Amino acid sequence: MKALPLSTLLILVAALAGPLAGSAGADERPLRERLADRRNVDICIWDLVGRHGPIFTAAQDQTTRFLQYGITVNLEPYTNEAVMVEELKAGRCDAALMTGMRARLFNQYTGTIDSIGGLPTQEHLRMLLKVLADPRSAPRMTQGEYVILGVAPAGGAYIFVNDKRINTLGKAAGKKVAVLDYDPVQAEMVGDLGAAPVPTDIVHAPGLFNNGVVDVLAAPLAAYQLMELYKGMDPDGGIIDYPLAQITLQLVGHKDRVSPELAQITRELFFQSYDDFLGRVRQETKVVPQHWFVTIPDEDKREYEVMMREARQELRERGYYSADMLALQKKIRCKLDNTRAECSAPVQ
């Protein structure tokens, strides 16, 4: 089990969810009729590139949807996620769109969606987000003074290496691995692997990889072009062709500034836009040349599944992952494939 911790390097993004439920009991009235609180909403958007980046551009496109329901959205870009989060805490933003790993600090249940191996494919993610948009999931979306207002897919999380011979977890021993500086669990687990954790943030991690300071970096495929990760892989590196998680971005808001009706409408609008978000992700990822991908044998993948399950259990016991979220993810995995070995096991 100790070998799996490399998976926690999915540190560039994560997400959210709600209890498994059907659509029965949902409010069937048109969205406009259900929206009692129409107002302006100030949203801070994290995008490494800023106002002209892909995340901010996608957010701008969605403002038209909100206008149809009398909601005026004002967007403000931030290239530094940590600064943006502090702005949210200080009340300068009604809500902020951030990576799921950062959003986990505001809601453990929703943040656990990026658990290692929790959602093998985009089909699993779509089912989870449909559950999230159901009104009966609303209680799970609030923790403390914050509420989760929506989620957008950001693609799978992959391991980028500067030497394609690092194609197993064991071979990461002795290598330098980027970890988020605000999440000590990542550094601890990388150390357990026998690798050397290098604390950094999302802004500087790609540069460390491209300059050879770190040997291993977890990132979505969209980062290949956006952050020029091909520089760090040239000439002998690659991308391990095995997504370790489906990652997303979360919109986190102040619950006292967003009415329950508006929060629910926003979550539903996010889910309605799922295909739009996913289309943008695919546009960003299709530029990755196939020669970079390093194939993993099916036998190794099955072994990794077992190790990932053990890793989720350990992190659940340590209070890092939400047990309820892990239970939901297992339900979804077994719903889509009830032949999985875990479906006959009582543990998550």
Short mmCIF file of C-alpha atoms in Angstrom, two decimals:
data_model
loop_
_atom_site.label_atom_id
_atom_site.label_comp_id
_atom_site.label_asym_id
_atom_site.label_seq_id
_atom_site.Cartn_x
_atom_site.Cartn_y
_atom_site.Cartn_z
CA MET A 1 0.00 0.00 0.00
CA LYS A 2 2.78 2.40 0.81
CA ALA A 3 3.79 2.50 -2.84
CA LEU A 4 0.58 4.17 -3.96
CA PRO A 5 1.02 7.58 -2.40
CA LEU A 6 2.33 8.93 -5.73
CA SER A 7 -1.33 9.13 -6.62
CA THR A 8 -1.88 12.00 -4.24
CA LEU A 9 0.14 14.14 -6.62
CA LEU A 10 -3.01 14.79 -8.58
CA ILE A 11 -2.54 18.09 -6.87
CA LEU A 12 -3.45 20.40 -9.70
CA VAL A 13 -7.22 20.05 -9.40
CA ALA A 14 -10.22 18.32 -7.71
CA ALA A 15 -13.94 18.52 -7.08
CA LEU A 16 -17.26 17.72 -5.46
CA ALA A 17 -20.32 15.48 -5.12
CA GLY A 18 -23.51 14.59 -3.24
CA PRO A 19 -25.44 11.52 -1.99
CA LEU A 20 -26.54 8.98 -4.57
CA ALA A 21 -30.17 9.71 -5.43
CA GLY A 22 -32.60 9.73 -8.28
CA SER A 23 -34.59 12.68 -9.59
CA ALA A 24 -37.80 11.89 -7.73
CA GLY A 25 -38.91 14.67 -5.40
CA ALA A 26 -37.02 17.37 -7.28
CA ASP A 27 -38.71 20.72 -7.92
CA GLU A 28 -40.05 20.41 -11.45
CA ARG A 29 -40.89 24.11 -11.90
CA PRO A 30 -38.95 26.04 -14.57
CA LEU A 31 -35.72 27.52 -13.23
CA ARG A 32 -36.94 31.09 -13.66
CA GLU A 33 -40.02 30.47 -11.51
CA ARG A 34 -37.95 28.90 -8.77
CA LEU A 35 -35.48 31.75 -8.51
CA ALA A 36 -36.68 34.13 -5.83
CA ASP A 37 -33.43 36.04 -5.28
CA ARG A 38 -32.20 37.77 -8.45
CA ARG A 39 -29.14 39.92 -7.95
CA ASN A 40 -25.60 40.69 -8.96
CA VAL A 41 -22.96 38.14 -7.99
CA ASP A 42 -19.25 38.93 -7.84
CA ILE A 43 -17.17 35.87 -8.70
CA CYS A 44 -13.39 35.62 -8.55
CA ILE A 45 -11.89 33.25 -11.12
CA TRP A 46 -8.53 31.50 -10.81
CA ASP A 47 -6.73 31.16 -14.15
CA LEU A 48 -2.96 30.85 -14.49
CA VAL A 49 -3.10 32.91 -17.68
CA GLY A 50 -5.48 35.51 -16.33
CA ARG A 51 -8.23 37.32 -18.24
CA HIS A 52 -7.36 35.64 -21.55
CA GLY A 53 -6.91 32.12 -20.14
CA PRO A 54 -9.15 29.12 -20.87
CA ILE A 55 -10.83 28.99 -17.45
CA PHE A 56 -11.74 32.67 -17.40
CA THR A 57 -12.94 32.51 -21.00
CA ALA A 58 -15.19 29.54 -20.22
CA ALA A 59 -16.58 31.39 -17.20
CA GLN A 60 -17.36 34.43 -19.36
CA ASP A 61 -19.28 32.25 -21.79
CA GLN A 62 -21.46 30.95 -18.96
CA THR A 63 -22.54 34.42 -17.81
CA THR A 64 -25.08 34.47 -20.67
CA ARG A 65 -26.85 31.47 -19.17
CA PHE A 66 -27.19 33.24 -15.84
CA LEU A 67 -28.53 36.42 -17.46
CA GLN A 68 -31.45 34.40 -18.78
CA TYR A 69 -32.55 33.95 -15.17
CA GLY A 70 -31.99 37.50 -14.04
CA ILE A 71 -28.56 36.85 -12.52
CA THR A 72 -25.84 39.34 -13.39
CA VAL A 73 -22.38 37.83 -12.87
CA ASN A 74 -19.33 40.05 -12.48
CA LEU A 75 -16.04 38.22 -13.00
CA GLU A 76 -12.58 39.11 -11.70
CA PRO A 77 -9.52 37.07 -12.77
CA TYR A 78 -6.71 36.01 -10.45
CA THR A 79 -3.49 34.33 -11.55
CA ASN A 80 -2.51 33.49 -7.96
CA GLU A 81 -4.95 30.99 -6.44
CA ALA A 82 -3.75 31.50 -2.87
CA VAL A 83 -4.33 35.26 -3.12
CA MET A 84 -7.80 34.68 -4.58
CA VAL A 85 -8.75 32.35 -1.73
CA GLU A 86 -7.75 34.99 0.80
CA GLU A 87 -9.90 37.50 -1.09
CA LEU A 88 -12.83 35.10 -0.77
CA LYS A 89 -12.24 34.67 2.95
CA ALA A 90 -12.03 38.46 3.36
CA GLY A 91 -15.43 38.83 1.69
CA ARG A 92 -14.22 40.64 -1.42
CA CYS A 93 -15.78 37.90 -3.58
CA ASP A 94 -19.27 36.45 -3.22
CA ALA A 95 -17.82 33.24 -4.65
CA ALA A 96 -14.57 31.96 -6.15
CA LEU A 97 -13.76 29.29 -8.74
CA MET A 98 -10.75 27.30 -7.64
CA THR A 99 -9.08 23.91 -7.95
CA GLY A 100 -10.74 21.08 -6.07
CA MET A 101 -7.65 20.42 -3.95
CA ARG A 102 -7.89 23.99 -2.67
CA ALA A 103 -11.69 23.76 -2.35
CA ARG A 104 -11.26 20.72 -0.09
CA LEU A 105 -10.24 23.21 2.60
CA PHE A 106 -13.81 24.56 2.50
CA ASN A 107 -15.73 21.28 2.16
CA GLN A 108 -14.13 17.91 2.88
CA TYR A 109 -17.03 15.92 1.46
CA THR A 110 -17.00 17.61 -1.92
CA GLY A 111 -13.23 17.83 -1.97
CA THR A 112 -12.92 14.06 -1.70
CA ILE A 113 -14.22 13.65 -5.26
CA ASP A 114 -10.62 13.71 -6.51
CA SER A 115 -9.75 10.67 -4.40
CA ILE A 116 -7.23 8.41 -6.07
CA GLY A 117 -9.04 5.99 -8.37
CA GLY A 118 -12.43 7.11 -7.08
CA LEU A 119 -13.81 7.88 -10.53
CA PRO A 120 -12.10 5.87 -13.27
CA THR A 121 -13.74 7.60 -16.28
CA GLN A 122 -15.65 10.68 -17.37
CA GLU A 123 -18.80 8.58 -17.40
CA HIS A 124 -18.37 8.05 -13.66
CA LEU A 125 -17.84 11.78 -13.20
CA ARG A 126 -20.96 12.68 -15.18
CA MET A 127 -23.08 10.38 -13.01
CA LEU A 128 -21.60 11.91 -9.88
CA LEU A 129 -22.27 15.47 -11.04
CA LYS A 130 -25.85 14.57 -11.92
CA VAL A 131 -26.26 13.46 -8.31
CA LEU A 132 -24.68 16.70 -7.16
CA ALA A 133 -27.23 18.76 -9.09
CA ASP A 134 -30.16 16.99 -7.43
CA PRO A 135 -31.83 19.24 -4.79
CA ARG A 136 -31.57 16.45 -2.22
CA SER A 137 -27.79 16.84 -2.34
CA ALA A 138 -28.05 20.44 -1.12
CA PRO A 139 -27.33 19.73 2.58
CA ARG A 140 -23.99 18.15 1.63
CA MET A 141 -23.01 21.26 -0.30
CA THR A 142 -22.75 23.43 2.79
CA GLN A 143 -19.99 23.29 5.40
CA GLY A 144 -19.50 26.07 7.90
CA GLU A 145 -20.01 29.46 6.30
CA TYR A 146 -19.43 28.28 2.73
CA VAL A 147 -21.52 26.56 0.08
CA ILE A 148 -20.53 24.68 -3.07
CA LEU A 149 -22.22 26.36 -6.04
CA GLY A 150 -21.08 24.22 -8.95
CA VAL A 151 -18.47 22.01 -10.53
CA ALA A 152 -16.84 21.81 -13.95
CA PRO A 153 -14.83 18.88 -15.35
CA ALA A 154 -11.13 19.48 -15.96
CA GLY A 155 -10.19 16.08 -17.41
CA GLY A 156 -8.08 13.29 -15.99
CA ALA A 157 -5.01 13.70 -13.81
CA TYR A 158 -1.86 12.21 -15.33
CA ILE A 159 1.73 11.75 -14.21
CA PHE A 160 4.32 13.63 -16.29
CA VAL A 161 7.90 12.32 -15.99
CA ASN A 162 11.23 13.50 -17.41
CA ASP A 163 12.32 9.89 -17.91
CA LYS A 164 9.83 7.42 -19.38
CA ARG A 165 11.57 4.62 -17.47
CA ILE A 166 9.72 5.94 -14.40
CA ASN A 167 6.72 3.91 -15.48
CA THR A 168 5.92 2.24 -12.15
CA LEU A 169 5.41 3.59 -8.67
CA GLY A 170 8.46 1.74 -7.41
CA LYS A 171 10.70 3.47 -9.94
CA ALA A 172 9.76 6.85 -8.47
CA ALA A 173 12.00 6.07 -5.49
CA GLY A 174 14.84 8.53 -5.26
CA LYS A 175 13.16 10.96 -7.69
CA LYS A 176 12.13 14.53 -6.92
CA VAL A 177 8.36 14.97 -6.93
CA ALA A 178 6.36 18.22 -6.86
CA VAL A 179 3.83 18.49 -4.00
CA LEU A 180 1.54 21.32 -2.93
CA ASP A 181 3.05 23.37 -0.15
CA TYR A 182 -0.26 23.81 1.69
CA ASP A 183 -1.01 20.06 1.88
CA PRO A 184 1.49 18.28 4.18
CA VAL A 185 -0.12 14.88 3.57
CA GLN A 186 1.22 14.87 0.02
CA ALA A 187 4.79 15.43 1.15
CA GLU A 188 4.45 12.67 3.75
CA MET A 189 3.13 10.14 1.24
CA VAL A 190 5.75 10.95 -1.36
CA GLY A 191 8.37 10.44 1.33
CA ASP A 192 6.84 7.04 2.12
CA LEU A 193 7.35 6.15 -1.52
CA GLY A 194 11.07 6.77 -1.14
CA ALA A 195 10.94 9.86 -3.34
CA ALA A 196 11.95 13.40 -2.39
CA PRO A 197 8.97 15.79 -2.06
CA VAL A 198 9.56 19.33 -3.35
CA PRO A 199 6.95 21.74 -1.90
CA THR A 200 5.62 24.26 -4.42
CA ASP A 201 2.37 25.75 -5.71
CA ILE A 202 0.37 25.44 -8.91
CA VAL A 203 1.96 28.55 -10.38
CA HIS A 204 5.56 27.40 -9.98
CA ALA A 205 5.25 23.61 -10.26
CA PRO A 206 5.31 23.52 -14.10
CA GLY A 207 8.45 25.67 -14.16
CA LEU A 208 10.19 23.36 -11.71
CA PHE A 209 9.40 20.43 -13.98
CA ASN A 210 10.43 22.21 -17.16
CA ASN A 211 13.74 23.27 -15.61
CA GLY A 212 14.57 19.81 -14.27
CA VAL A 213 14.21 20.73 -10.60
CA VAL A 214 11.62 17.97 -10.17
CA ASP A 215 11.40 14.67 -12.07
CA VAL A 216 7.70 13.97 -11.56
CA LEU A 217 4.65 16.21 -11.83
CA ALA A 218 0.92 15.43 -11.67
CA ALA A 219 -1.24 17.56 -13.96
CA PRO A 220 -4.24 17.49 -16.30
CA LEU A 221 -3.43 16.96 -19.98
CA ALA A 222 -4.56 20.52 -20.67
CA ALA A 223 -1.39 21.70 -18.92
CA TYR A 224 0.75 20.15 -21.68
CA GLN A 225 0.27 23.08 -24.05
CA LEU A 226 -0.78 25.75 -21.58
CA MET A 227 2.26 25.28 -19.31
CA GLU A 228 4.60 23.99 -22.04
CA LEU A 229 5.27 20.75 -20.18
CA TYR A 230 6.82 19.26 -23.32
CA LYS A 231 9.93 21.22 -22.36
CA GLY A 232 10.29 19.18 -19.18
CA MET A 233 9.72 15.89 -21.00
CA ASP A 234 12.14 16.52 -23.84
CA PRO A 235 13.89 14.34 -24.89
CA ASP A 236 13.35 11.18 -22.81
CA GLY A 237 10.24 11.86 -20.76
CA GLY A 238 6.59 10.95 -21.18
CA ILE A 239 3.07 10.88 -19.79
CA ILE A 240 1.94 7.74 -17.97
CA ASP A 241 -1.17 6.70 -19.92
CA TYR A 242 -3.31 5.95 -16.89
CA PRO A 243 -5.52 8.69 -15.43
CA LEU A 244 -5.43 8.44 -11.67
CA ALA A 245 -8.55 10.56 -11.11
CA GLN A 246 -11.14 12.70 -12.86
CA ILE A 247 -10.51 16.24 -11.74
CA THR A 248 -12.67 19.33 -11.61
CA LEU A 249 -12.92 22.95 -10.57
CA GLN A 250 -15.25 24.06 -7.77
CA LEU A 251 -17.21 27.25 -7.26
CA VAL A 252 -17.20 28.06 -3.53
CA GLY A 253 -19.42 30.84 -2.18
CA HIS A 254 -20.41 32.57 1.05
CA LYS A 255 -23.67 30.93 2.09
CA ASP A 256 -24.96 34.17 3.65
CA ARG A 257 -24.65 35.96 0.30
CA VAL A 258 -26.28 33.32 -1.88
CA SER A 259 -29.85 32.23 -1.20
CA PRO A 260 -30.55 28.47 -1.17
CA GLU A 261 -32.61 28.92 -4.36
CA LEU A 262 -29.80 30.71 -6.16
CA ALA A 263 -27.27 28.12 -4.97
CA GLN A 264 -29.43 25.29 -6.28
CA ILE A 265 -30.05 27.01 -9.62
CA THR A 266 -26.30 27.57 -10.02
CA ARG A 267 -25.51 23.90 -9.39
CA GLU A 268 -28.12 22.87 -11.95
CA LEU A 269 -26.80 25.32 -14.53
CA PHE A 270 -23.30 23.97 -14.02
CA PHE A 271 -24.49 20.44 -14.72
CA GLN A 272 -26.41 21.59 -17.79
CA SER A 273 -23.11 23.02 -19.07
CA TYR A 274 -21.17 19.79 -18.47
CA ASP A 275 -20.76 19.00 -22.18
CA ASP A 276 -19.65 22.58 -22.90
CA PHE A 277 -16.98 22.37 -20.21
CA LEU A 278 -15.86 18.94 -21.36
CA GLY A 279 -15.67 20.13 -24.96
CA ARG A 280 -13.22 22.83 -23.92
CA VAL A 281 -11.12 20.29 -22.04
CA ARG A 282 -10.94 18.09 -25.13
CA GLN A 283 -9.89 21.05 -27.26
CA GLU A 284 -7.02 21.69 -24.87
CA THR A 285 -5.93 18.04 -24.69
CA LYS A 286 -6.14 16.91 -28.31
CA VAL A 287 -2.92 18.78 -29.06
CA VAL A 288 -0.89 16.28 -27.00
CA PRO A 289 1.13 14.09 -29.44
CA GLN A 290 0.57 10.36 -28.95
CA HIS A 291 4.28 9.60 -28.86
CA TRP A 292 4.51 11.05 -25.36
CA PHE A 293 2.19 8.48 -23.80
CA VAL A 294 3.75 5.56 -21.90
CA THR A 295 1.53 2.46 -21.96
CA ILE A 296 0.86 0.58 -18.73
CA PRO A 297 0.12 -3.20 -19.00
CA ASP A 298 -3.42 -4.26 -17.99
CA GLU A 299 -1.98 -6.49 -15.28
CA ASP A 300 -0.26 -3.51 -13.70
CA LYS A 301 -3.48 -1.48 -13.91
CA ARG A 302 -5.37 -4.15 -11.96
CA GLU A 303 -2.66 -4.12 -9.33
CA TYR A 304 -2.87 -0.35 -9.15
CA GLU A 305 -6.63 -0.55 -8.59
CA VAL A 306 -6.06 -2.68 -5.50
CA MET A 307 -3.38 -0.33 -4.19
CA MET A 308 -5.56 2.71 -4.87
CA ARG A 309 -8.42 1.18 -2.89
CA GLU A 310 -6.06 0.56 0.01
CA ALA A 311 -4.78 4.12 -0.23
CA ARG A 312 -8.32 5.52 -0.10
CA GLN A 313 -9.05 3.43 2.98
CA GLU A 314 -5.94 4.63 4.75
CA LEU A 315 -6.62 8.27 3.96
CA ARG A 316 -10.22 7.83 5.09
CA GLU A 317 -9.02 6.46 8.43
CA ARG A 318 -6.67 9.41 8.80
CA GLY A 319 -9.51 11.87 8.26
CA TYR A 320 -8.14 13.16 4.96
CA TYR A 321 -10.97 11.73 2.82
CA SER A 322 -14.67 11.79 3.62
CA ALA A 323 -16.01 8.28 4.29
CA ASP A 324 -19.44 9.26 2.91
CA MET A 325 -17.95 10.52 -0.34
CA LEU A 326 -15.92 7.34 -0.77
CA ALA A 327 -19.08 5.29 -0.22
CA LEU A 328 -20.86 7.24 -2.93
CA GLN A 329 -18.01 6.75 -5.36
CA LYS A 330 -18.05 3.00 -4.73
CA LYS A 331 -21.78 2.91 -5.48
CA ILE A 332 -21.17 4.61 -8.80
CA ARG A 333 -18.26 2.34 -9.74
CA CYS A 334 -20.34 -0.76 -8.97
CA LYS A 335 -23.40 0.61 -10.73
CA LEU A 336 -21.40 0.94 -13.94
CA ASP A 337 -19.50 -2.35 -13.46
CA ASN A 338 -20.83 -4.77 -10.85
CA THR A 339 -18.16 -7.33 -11.73
CA ARG A 340 -15.48 -5.34 -9.94
CA ALA A 341 -13.99 -7.30 -7.04
CA GLU A 342 -14.71 -4.48 -4.62
CA CYS A 343 -18.47 -4.72 -5.26
CA SER A 344 -18.68 -7.90 -3.18
CA ALA A 345 -16.52 -6.45 -0.39
CA PRO A 346 -18.01 -4.56 2.59
CA VAL A 347 -15.21 -1.97 2.72
CA GLN A 348 -15.05 1.15 0.59
#
